[in-house]
Every structure is written in structure tokens, then in C-alpha cells.
Short mmCIF file of C-alpha atoms and ligand atoms in Angstrom, two decimals:
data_model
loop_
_atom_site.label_atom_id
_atom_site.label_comp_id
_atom_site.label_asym_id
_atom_site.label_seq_id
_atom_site.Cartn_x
_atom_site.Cartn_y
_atom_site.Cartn_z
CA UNK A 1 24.71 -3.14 17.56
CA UNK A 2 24.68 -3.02 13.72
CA UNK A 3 27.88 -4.95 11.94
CA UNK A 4 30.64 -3.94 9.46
CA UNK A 5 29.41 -4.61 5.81
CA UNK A 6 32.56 -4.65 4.28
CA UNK A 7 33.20 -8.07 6.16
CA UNK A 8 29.47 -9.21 4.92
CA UNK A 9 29.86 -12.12 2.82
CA UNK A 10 26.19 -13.29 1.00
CA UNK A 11 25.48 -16.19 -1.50
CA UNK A 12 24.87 -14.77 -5.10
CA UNK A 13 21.91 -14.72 -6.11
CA UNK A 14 20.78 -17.53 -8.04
CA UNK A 15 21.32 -16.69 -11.82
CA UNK A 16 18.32 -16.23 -14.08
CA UNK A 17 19.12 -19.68 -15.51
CA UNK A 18 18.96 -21.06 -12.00
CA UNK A 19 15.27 -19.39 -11.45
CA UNK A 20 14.62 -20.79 -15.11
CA UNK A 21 15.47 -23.98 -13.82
CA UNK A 22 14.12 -24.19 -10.50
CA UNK A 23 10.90 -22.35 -10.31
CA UNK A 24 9.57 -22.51 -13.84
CA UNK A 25 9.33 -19.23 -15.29
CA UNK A 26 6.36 -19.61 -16.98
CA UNK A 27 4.83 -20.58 -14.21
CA UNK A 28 6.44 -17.49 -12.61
CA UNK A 29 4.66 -15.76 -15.38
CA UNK A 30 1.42 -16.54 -14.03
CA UNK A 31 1.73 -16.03 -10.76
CA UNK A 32 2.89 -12.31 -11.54
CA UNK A 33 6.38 -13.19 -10.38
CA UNK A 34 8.92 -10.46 -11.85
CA UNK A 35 11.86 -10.42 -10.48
CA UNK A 36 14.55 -7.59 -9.80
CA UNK A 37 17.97 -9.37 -10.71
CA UNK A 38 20.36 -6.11 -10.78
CA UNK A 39 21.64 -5.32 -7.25
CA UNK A 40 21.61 -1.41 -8.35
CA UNK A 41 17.97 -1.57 -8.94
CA UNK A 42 17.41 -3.08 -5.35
CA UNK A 43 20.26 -1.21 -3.90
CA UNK A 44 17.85 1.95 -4.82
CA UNK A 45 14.89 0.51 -3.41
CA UNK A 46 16.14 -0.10 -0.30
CA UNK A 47 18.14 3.39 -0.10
CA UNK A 48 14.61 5.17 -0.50
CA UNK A 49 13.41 3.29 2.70
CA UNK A 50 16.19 5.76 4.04
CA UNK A 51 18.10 4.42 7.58
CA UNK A 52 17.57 1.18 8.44
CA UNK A 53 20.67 0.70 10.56
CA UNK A 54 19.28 -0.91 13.62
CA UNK A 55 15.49 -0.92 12.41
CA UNK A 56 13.26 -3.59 12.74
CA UNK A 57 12.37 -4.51 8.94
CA UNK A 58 9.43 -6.73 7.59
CA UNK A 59 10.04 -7.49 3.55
CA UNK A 60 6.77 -9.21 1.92
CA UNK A 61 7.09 -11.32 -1.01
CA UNK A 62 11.03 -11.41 -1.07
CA UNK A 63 11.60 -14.45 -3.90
CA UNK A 64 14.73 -15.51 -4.45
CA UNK A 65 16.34 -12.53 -2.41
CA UNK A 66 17.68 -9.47 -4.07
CA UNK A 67 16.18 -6.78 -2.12
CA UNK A 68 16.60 -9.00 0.90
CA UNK A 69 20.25 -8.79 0.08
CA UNK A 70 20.24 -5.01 -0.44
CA UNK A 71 18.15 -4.62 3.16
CA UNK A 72 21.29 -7.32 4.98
CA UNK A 73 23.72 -4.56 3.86
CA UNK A 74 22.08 -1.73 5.32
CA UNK A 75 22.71 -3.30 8.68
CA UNK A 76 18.91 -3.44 10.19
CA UNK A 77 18.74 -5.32 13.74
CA UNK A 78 15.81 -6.98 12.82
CA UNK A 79 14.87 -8.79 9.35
CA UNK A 80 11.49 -10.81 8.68
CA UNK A 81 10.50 -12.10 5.18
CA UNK A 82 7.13 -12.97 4.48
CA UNK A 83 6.74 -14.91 1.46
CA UNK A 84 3.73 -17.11 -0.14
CA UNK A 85 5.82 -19.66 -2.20
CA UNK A 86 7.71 -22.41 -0.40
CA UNK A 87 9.36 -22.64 -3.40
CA UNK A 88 12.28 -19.77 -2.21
CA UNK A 89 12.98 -21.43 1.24
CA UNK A 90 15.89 -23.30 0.34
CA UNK A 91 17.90 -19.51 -1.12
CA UNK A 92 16.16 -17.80 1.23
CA UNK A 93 17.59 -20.25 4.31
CA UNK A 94 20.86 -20.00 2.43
CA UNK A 95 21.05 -16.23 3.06
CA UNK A 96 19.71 -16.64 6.55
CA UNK A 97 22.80 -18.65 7.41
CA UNK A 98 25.20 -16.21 6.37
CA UNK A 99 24.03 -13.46 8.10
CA UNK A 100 26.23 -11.75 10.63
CA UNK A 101 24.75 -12.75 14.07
CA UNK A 102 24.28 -9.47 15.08
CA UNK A 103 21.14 -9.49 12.75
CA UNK A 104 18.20 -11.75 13.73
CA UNK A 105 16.70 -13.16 10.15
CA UNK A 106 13.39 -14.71 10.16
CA UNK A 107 11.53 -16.83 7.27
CA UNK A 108 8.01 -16.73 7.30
CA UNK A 109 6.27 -18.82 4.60
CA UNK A 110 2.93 -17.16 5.07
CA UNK A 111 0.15 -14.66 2.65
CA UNK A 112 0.84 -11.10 3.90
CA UNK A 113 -2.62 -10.53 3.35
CA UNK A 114 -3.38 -12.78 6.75
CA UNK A 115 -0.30 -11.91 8.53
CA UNK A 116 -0.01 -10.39 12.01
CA UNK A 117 2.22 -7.47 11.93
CA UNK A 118 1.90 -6.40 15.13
CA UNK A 119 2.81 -9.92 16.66
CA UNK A 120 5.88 -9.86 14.32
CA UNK A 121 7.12 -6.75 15.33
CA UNK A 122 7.00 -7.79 18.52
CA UNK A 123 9.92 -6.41 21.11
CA UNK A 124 10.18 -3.02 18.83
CA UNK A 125 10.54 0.18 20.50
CA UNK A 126 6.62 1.83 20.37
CA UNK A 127 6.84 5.65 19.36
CA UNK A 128 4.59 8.25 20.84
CA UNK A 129 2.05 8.39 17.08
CA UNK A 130 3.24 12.24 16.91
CA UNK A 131 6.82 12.02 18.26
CA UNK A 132 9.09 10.89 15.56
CA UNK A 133 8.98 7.72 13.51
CA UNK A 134 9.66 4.27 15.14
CA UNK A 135 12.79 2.05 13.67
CA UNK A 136 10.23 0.22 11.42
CA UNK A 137 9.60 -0.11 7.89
CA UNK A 138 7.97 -2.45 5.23
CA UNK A 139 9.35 -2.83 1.84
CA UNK A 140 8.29 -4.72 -0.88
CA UNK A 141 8.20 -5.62 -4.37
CA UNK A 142 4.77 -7.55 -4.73
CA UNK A 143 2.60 -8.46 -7.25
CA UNK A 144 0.52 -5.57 -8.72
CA UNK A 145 -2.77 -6.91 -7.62
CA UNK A 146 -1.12 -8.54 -4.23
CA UNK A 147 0.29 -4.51 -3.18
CA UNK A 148 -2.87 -2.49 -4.44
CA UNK A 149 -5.59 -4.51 -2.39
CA UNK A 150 -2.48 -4.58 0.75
CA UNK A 151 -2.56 -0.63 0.18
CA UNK A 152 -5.63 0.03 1.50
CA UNK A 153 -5.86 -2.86 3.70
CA UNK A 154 -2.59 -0.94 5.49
CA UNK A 155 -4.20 2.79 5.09
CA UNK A 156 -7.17 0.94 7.14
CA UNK A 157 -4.47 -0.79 9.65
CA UNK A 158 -2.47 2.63 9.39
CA UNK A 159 -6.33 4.55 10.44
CA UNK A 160 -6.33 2.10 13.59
CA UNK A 161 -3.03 2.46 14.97
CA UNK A 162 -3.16 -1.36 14.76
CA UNK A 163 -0.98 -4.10 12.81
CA UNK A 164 2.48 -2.62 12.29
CA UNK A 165 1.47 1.06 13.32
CA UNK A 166 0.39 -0.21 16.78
CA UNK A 167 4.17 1.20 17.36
CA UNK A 168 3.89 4.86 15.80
CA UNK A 169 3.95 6.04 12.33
CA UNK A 170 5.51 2.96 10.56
CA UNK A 171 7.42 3.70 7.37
CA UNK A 172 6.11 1.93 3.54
CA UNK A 173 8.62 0.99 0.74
CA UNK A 174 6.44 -0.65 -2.01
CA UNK A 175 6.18 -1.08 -5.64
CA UNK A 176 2.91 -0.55 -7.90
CA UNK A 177 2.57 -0.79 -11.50
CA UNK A 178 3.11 2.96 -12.35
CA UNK A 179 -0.14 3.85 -13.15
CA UNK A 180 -1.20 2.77 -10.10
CA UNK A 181 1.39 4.80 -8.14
CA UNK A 182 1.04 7.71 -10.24
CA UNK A 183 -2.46 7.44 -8.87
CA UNK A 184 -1.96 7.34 -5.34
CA UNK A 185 0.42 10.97 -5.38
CA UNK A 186 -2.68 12.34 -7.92
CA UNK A 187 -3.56 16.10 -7.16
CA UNK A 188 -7.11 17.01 -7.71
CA UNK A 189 -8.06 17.83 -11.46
CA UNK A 190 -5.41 15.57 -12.72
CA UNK A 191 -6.13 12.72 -15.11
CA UNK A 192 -5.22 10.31 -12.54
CA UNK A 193 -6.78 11.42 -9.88
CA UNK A 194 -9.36 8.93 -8.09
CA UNK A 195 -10.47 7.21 -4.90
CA UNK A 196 -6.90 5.45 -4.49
CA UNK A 197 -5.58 9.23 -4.17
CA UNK A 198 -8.08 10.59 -1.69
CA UNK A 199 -7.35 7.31 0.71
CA UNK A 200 -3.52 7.77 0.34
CA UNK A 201 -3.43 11.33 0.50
CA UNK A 202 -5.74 11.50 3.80
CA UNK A 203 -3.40 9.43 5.92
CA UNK A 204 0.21 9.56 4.42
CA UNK A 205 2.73 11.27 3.70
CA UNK A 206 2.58 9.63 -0.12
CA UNK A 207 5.79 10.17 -2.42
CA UNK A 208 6.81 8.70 -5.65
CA UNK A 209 10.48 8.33 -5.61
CA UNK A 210 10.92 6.44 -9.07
CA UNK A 211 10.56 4.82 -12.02
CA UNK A 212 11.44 1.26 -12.76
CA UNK A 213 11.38 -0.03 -16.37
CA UNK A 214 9.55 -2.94 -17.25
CA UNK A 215 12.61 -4.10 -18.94
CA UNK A 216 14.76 -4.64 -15.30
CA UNK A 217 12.48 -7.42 -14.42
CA UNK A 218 12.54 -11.52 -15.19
CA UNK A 219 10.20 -12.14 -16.86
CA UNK A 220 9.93 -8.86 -18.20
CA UNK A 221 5.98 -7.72 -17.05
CA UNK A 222 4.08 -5.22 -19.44
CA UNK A 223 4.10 -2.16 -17.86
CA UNK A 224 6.38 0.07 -15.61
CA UNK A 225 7.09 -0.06 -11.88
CA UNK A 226 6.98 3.22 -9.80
CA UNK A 227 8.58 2.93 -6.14
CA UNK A 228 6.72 4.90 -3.62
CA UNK A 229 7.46 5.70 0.23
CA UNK A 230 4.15 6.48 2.31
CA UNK A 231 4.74 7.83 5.77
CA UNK A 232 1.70 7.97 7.77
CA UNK A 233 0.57 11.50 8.50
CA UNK A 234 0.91 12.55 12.63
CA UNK A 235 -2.29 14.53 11.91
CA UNK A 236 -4.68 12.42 9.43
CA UNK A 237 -6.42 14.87 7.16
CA UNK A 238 -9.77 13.34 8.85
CA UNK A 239 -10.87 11.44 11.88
CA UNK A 240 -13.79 9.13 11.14
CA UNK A 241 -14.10 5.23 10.69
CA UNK A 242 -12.30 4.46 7.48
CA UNK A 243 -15.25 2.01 6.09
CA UNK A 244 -17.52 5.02 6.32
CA UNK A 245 -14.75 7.29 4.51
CA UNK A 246 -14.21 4.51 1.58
CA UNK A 247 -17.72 4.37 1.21
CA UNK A 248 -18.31 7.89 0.64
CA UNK A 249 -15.06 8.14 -1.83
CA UNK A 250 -15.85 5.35 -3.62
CA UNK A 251 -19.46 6.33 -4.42
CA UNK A 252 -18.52 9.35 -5.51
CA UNK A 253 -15.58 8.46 -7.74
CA UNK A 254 -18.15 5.85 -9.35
CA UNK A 255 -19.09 8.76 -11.70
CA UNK A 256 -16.11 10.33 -11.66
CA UNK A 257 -16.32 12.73 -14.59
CA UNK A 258 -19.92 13.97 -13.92
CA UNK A 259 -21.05 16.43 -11.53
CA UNK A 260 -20.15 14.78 -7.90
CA UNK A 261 -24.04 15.02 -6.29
CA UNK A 262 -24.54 12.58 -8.87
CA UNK A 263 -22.29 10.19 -7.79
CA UNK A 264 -22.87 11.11 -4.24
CA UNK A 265 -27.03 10.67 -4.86
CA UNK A 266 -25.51 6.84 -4.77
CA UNK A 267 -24.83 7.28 -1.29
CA UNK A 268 -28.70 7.25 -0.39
CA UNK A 269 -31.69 4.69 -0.48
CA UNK A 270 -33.63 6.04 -3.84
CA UNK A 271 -37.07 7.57 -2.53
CA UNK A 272 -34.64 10.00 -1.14
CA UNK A 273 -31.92 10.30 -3.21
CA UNK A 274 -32.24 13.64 -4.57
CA UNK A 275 -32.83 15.66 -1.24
CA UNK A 276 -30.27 14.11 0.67
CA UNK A 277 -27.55 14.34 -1.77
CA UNK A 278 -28.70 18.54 -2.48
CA UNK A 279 -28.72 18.74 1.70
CA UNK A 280 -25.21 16.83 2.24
CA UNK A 281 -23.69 19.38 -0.26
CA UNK A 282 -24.98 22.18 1.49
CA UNK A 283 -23.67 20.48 5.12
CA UNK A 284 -20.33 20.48 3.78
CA UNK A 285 -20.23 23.66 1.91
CA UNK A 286 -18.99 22.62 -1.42
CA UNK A 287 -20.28 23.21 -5.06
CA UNK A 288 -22.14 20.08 -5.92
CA UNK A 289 -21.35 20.79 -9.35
CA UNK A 290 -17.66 19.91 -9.38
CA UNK A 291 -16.75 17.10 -11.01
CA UNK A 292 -15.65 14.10 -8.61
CA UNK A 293 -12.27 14.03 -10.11
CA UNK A 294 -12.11 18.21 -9.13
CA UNK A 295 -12.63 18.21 -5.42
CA UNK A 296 -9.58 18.52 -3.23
CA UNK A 297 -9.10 16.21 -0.38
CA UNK A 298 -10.42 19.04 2.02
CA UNK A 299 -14.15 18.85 0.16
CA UNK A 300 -13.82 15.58 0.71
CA UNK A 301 -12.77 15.83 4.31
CA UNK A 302 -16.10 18.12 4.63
CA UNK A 303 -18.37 15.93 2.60
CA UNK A 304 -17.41 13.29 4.72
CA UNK A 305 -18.34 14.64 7.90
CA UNK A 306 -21.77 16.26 6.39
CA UNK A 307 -22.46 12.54 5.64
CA UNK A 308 -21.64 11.16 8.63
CA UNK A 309 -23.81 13.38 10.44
CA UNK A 310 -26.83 12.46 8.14
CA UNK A 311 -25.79 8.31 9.22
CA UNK A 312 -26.34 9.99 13.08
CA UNK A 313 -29.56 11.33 12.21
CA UNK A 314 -30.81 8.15 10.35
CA UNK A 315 -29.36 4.53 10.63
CA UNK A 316 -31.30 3.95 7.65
CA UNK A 317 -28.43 6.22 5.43
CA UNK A 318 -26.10 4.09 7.27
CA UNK A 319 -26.93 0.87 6.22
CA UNK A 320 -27.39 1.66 2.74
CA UNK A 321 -25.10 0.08 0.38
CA UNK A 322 -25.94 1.00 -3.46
CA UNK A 323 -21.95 -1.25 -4.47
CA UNK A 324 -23.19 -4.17 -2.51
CA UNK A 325 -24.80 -4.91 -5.70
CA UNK A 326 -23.11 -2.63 -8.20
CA UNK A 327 -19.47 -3.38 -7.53
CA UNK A 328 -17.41 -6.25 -5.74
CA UNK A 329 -13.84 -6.00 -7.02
CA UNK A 330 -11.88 -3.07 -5.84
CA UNK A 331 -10.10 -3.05 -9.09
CA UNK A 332 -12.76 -2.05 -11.29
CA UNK A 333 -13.36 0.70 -8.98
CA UNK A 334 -9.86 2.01 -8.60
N1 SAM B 401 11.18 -9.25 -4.07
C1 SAM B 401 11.55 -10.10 -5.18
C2 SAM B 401 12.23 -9.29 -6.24
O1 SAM B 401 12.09 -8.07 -6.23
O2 SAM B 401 12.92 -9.88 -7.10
C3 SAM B 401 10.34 -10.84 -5.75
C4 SAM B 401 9.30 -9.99 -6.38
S1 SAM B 401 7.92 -10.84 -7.08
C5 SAM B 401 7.18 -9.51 -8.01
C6 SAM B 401 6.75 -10.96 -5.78
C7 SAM B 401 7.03 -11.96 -4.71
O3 SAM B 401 5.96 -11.87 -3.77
C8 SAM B 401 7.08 -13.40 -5.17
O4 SAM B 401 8.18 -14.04 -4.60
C9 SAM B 401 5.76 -13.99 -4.67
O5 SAM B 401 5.84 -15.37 -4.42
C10 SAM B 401 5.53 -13.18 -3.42
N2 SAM B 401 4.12 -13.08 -3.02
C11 SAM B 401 3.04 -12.99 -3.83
N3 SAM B 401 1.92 -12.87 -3.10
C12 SAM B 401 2.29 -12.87 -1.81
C13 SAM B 401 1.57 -12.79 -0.58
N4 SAM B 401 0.25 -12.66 -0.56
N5 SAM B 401 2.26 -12.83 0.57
C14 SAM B 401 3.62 -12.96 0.56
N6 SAM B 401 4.35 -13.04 -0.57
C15 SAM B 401 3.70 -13.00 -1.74
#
């Protein structure tokens, strides 16, 4: 049963000269810790989750608690926090203990990156993957690095119907560094468009909602924030293994401006290079002469199975990795 907010009373937030004092900003600094002091700001954030009233709600990387604060007034039934740094469990118990007791808080000092969603979400209502969406949403305001390697470590959770989408089409509330999210909602042709938009685009629902300015943060980072939502989709644009997918989108998007056989020649051991990438193109019946950054997510959708049935006719395509030397940081790919 959700509770009356009006008779919600919360502990301020601590005041910038509090997180000066206790956490060290310039330490903050370094750790990429920018934080969202004005309750309007997170107010927003939390209102383009949409309904939480009675959701089960899993915040990552919540700090000192103002978007925690904005999620306790929306009424969910269910709260978790999931945050790295010890350092906020003393304002993050505070708010835990005046919490209406119709809303079960729980602290988890632990990296998102190795937590078990599906464990935490334990006891929420599973939804039918195309019925409608189950009471259960992420939100979070991470660091940029931190939320674009959890992106696709989600989309690849979200592909599984495992982790937090073991219960149906799970709901995302994150922040990026707006290039980043501009990125993710890219149409073909556009200057932003790249591997980070195919991935998004074939699974979710993927909208950017708004704009944050740099400025709203302590410390103040050096770039803006976009807010996105990302809704997984009940029909994914394609139904293959999402390693083999990444692989084939990433190769390409390696040369992204030139013609996309020549990224996609990458794909293949190089005595054959040439005559697999021409066959693959004519497999999946698109112009190998479109730039990477041209095709729409449906020639990739139809490159993807061409290649996948040239892996069935030869494990040797399958095995072949041309990044495993080339590239091994996703961001210098993305
Ligand atoms: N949500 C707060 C806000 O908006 O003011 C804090 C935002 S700050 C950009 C990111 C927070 O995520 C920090 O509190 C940081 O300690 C935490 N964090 C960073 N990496 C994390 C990880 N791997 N798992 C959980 N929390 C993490």
C-alpha cells in the first residue's frame, strides 16, 4: 500500500559544504563524482521514470541521496541503493530510518557492475516479456564511464531475459554525458550515429528526455548530461546471440566513414577476406558501398544474419577475432 507524502518527513540533504567537508571534493573530482544538489533537477529525473507508486526500484550509485529522495516521494514499495563508496552509508542510513514503513529501503554497498539484479528483485511480480511492463525500474545518475560500459552490459542482460529483465521488460532511467546519449537515439546518416546506436536501437525502446547542464552539478563536470529512458522492445529488432551481433557492429563501425565491406572484410581471417565480405553483402541484400555510418538498423539486422549463416557453414569465421588484437577498450570504439 503506497503512503501519503505530504506526511513524509526526510533529512536535508547534506549541504555542499557538508560534502566539501566530509567526502573531499577533490577527491570526488577524481572519482567522477558530480553531484545533483537541486531537488527540481532530481524531481525531473525521477518523474521521467514515470509511475513508480508501488514499483520495485533499484537506484545505482545514489551518493549522498538526492534522487533517492525524489524516488521516497513517489511512493515505490520497494527501494534498493547500490552504491560503491562506503563513504555515503552514514546519510544514506539516515534516510533509511525515516522512511515511512510502508516502504522497504535497502543499502547495498556493492559495484553495480557485479551485482545480481535478479536476486535483488527478488519477490517482484514477473510479467509475461510481451504483456505489459513489470513494476520495475532502474535509475541512475553514474559516472560517465561507470553507465556507458553498464549500457551494454544491460542491452546483453536485457537480450537474455536475465538479471533484472528475468521479470519482463524492465524500465531504464540513466544519465550519460550528452554526447553519449545523443548517440544511443542516433538515426542512420547522422553525425552521431555508431555502434552504441545500433545496440540500443535493436532492443529498446531508446528516448532522450533531457538535457542537464554541466553547471547543476558539484563539482561542476565538463560537459552536459542528457537523461534517457530505454524500454526494452517486446519484439527485439533481431534474434541472435548478442556477442555475435556486437561483433559484427563493432567491426563494421571500425571504419565508419568508408564503404562498410571494408570494415566488414574485418570480420574474416585475411586469405579470405575479400570473397567473404563481397558474398555476406550479397546474403543480406544490401549495397556494400554504403558507408557504415548510412545503414539503417534493418541492413544491419540482415547483415547480421548473412554472417551468422557463414559462422554455420565454417567455425573457422566464427572464431575469428581481428579486435582481439586491434581494440580492447570499448571506449575507443564507441
Ligand atoms: N546519484 C547521486 C546524485 O545524482 O547526486 C550521485 C551521482 S555521482 C555522479 C555517481 C555515484 O555513483 C557516486 O556516489 C559513486 O560513488 C557511485 N558509483 C560509482 N561507480 C559505481 C559502481 N560501479 N557501483 C555503484 N555505485 C557507483
Amino acid at each position: 500500500m503506497s503512503y501519503n507524502i505530504n506526511t513524509l518527513r526526510l533529512p536535508p540533504l547534506p549541504s555542499i559544504r557538508d560534502l566539501v567537508k566530509l567526502y573531499k571534493l577533490r577527491a570526488l573530482k577524481q572519482l567522477s563524482q558530480n553531484f545533483l544538489m537541486d531537488e527540481r533537477l532530481t524531481d525531473k529525473i525521477v518523474r521521467a521514470a514515470g509511475r513508480l507508486t508501488d514499483h520495485h526500484v533499484c537506484e545505482v550509485g545514489p551518493g549522498p541521496g538526492g534522487i533517492t529522495r525524489s524516488i521516497i516521494k513517489k511512493a515505490p514499495k520497494r527501494l534498493i541503493v547500490v552504491e560503491k563508496d562506503p563513504r555515503f552509508l552514514p546519510t544514506l542510513n539516515l534516510l533509511q530510518e525515516s522512511c515511512p514503513k510502508e516502504l522497504q529501503m535497502q543499502i547495498d554497498i556493492a559495484d553495480i557492475t557485479r551485482y545480481n539484479l535478479e536476486t535483488a528483485f527478488g519477490g517482484a511480480p514477473k510479467m509475461e516479456w510481451t504483456h505489459s511492463l513489470p513494476p520495475i525500474h532502474l535509475i541512475g545518475n553514474l559516472p560517465f564511464n561507470v553507465s556507458t560500459n553498464l549500457i551494454i552490459r544491460w542491452l546483453e542482460m536485457v537480450s537474455q531475459k536475465s538479471g533484472a529483465w528475468a521479470y519482463g521488460r524492465s524500465s531504464m532511467t540513466l544519465t550519460f554525458q550528452k554526447e553519449v546519449a545523443e548517440r544511443m537515439i542516433a538515426p542512420p546518416s547522422s553525425k552521431q550515429r555508431c555502434r552504441l546506436s545500433v545496440m540500443c536501437q535493436f532492443w529498446c525502446d531508446v528516448n532522450y528526455k533531457f538535457t542537464i547542464p554541466g553547471t547543476a552539478f558539484v563539482p561542476k563536470p565538463d560537459v552536459d548530461v542528457g537523461v534517457v529512458t530505454l524500454i526494452p522492445l517486446k519484439k527485439p529488432l533481431i534474434d541472435l546471440p548478442f556477442k555475435l551481433v556486437e561483433k559484427v557492429v563493432r567491426t563494421i563501425f571500425n571504419t565508419r566513414q568508408k564503404y562498410c565491406v571494408k570494415g566488414a572484410q574485418n570480420l574474416f581471417p585475411e586469405d579470405k577476406r575479400e570473397d567473404l565480405a563481397a558474398k555476406l553483402f550479397i546474403l543480406a541484400d544490401v549495397n556494400p558501398k554504403t558507408r557504415s555510418f548510412e545503414l539503417s538498423n534493418e541492413d544491419f539486422v540482415r547483415i547480421c544474419y548473412a554472417y551468422n549463416v557463414l559462422c554455420e557453414e565454417c567455425s573457422e569465421i566464427a572464431d575469428f577475432n581481428f579486435r582481439a588484437t586491434k581494440f580492447e577498450n570499448i571506449e575507443q570504439v564507441l
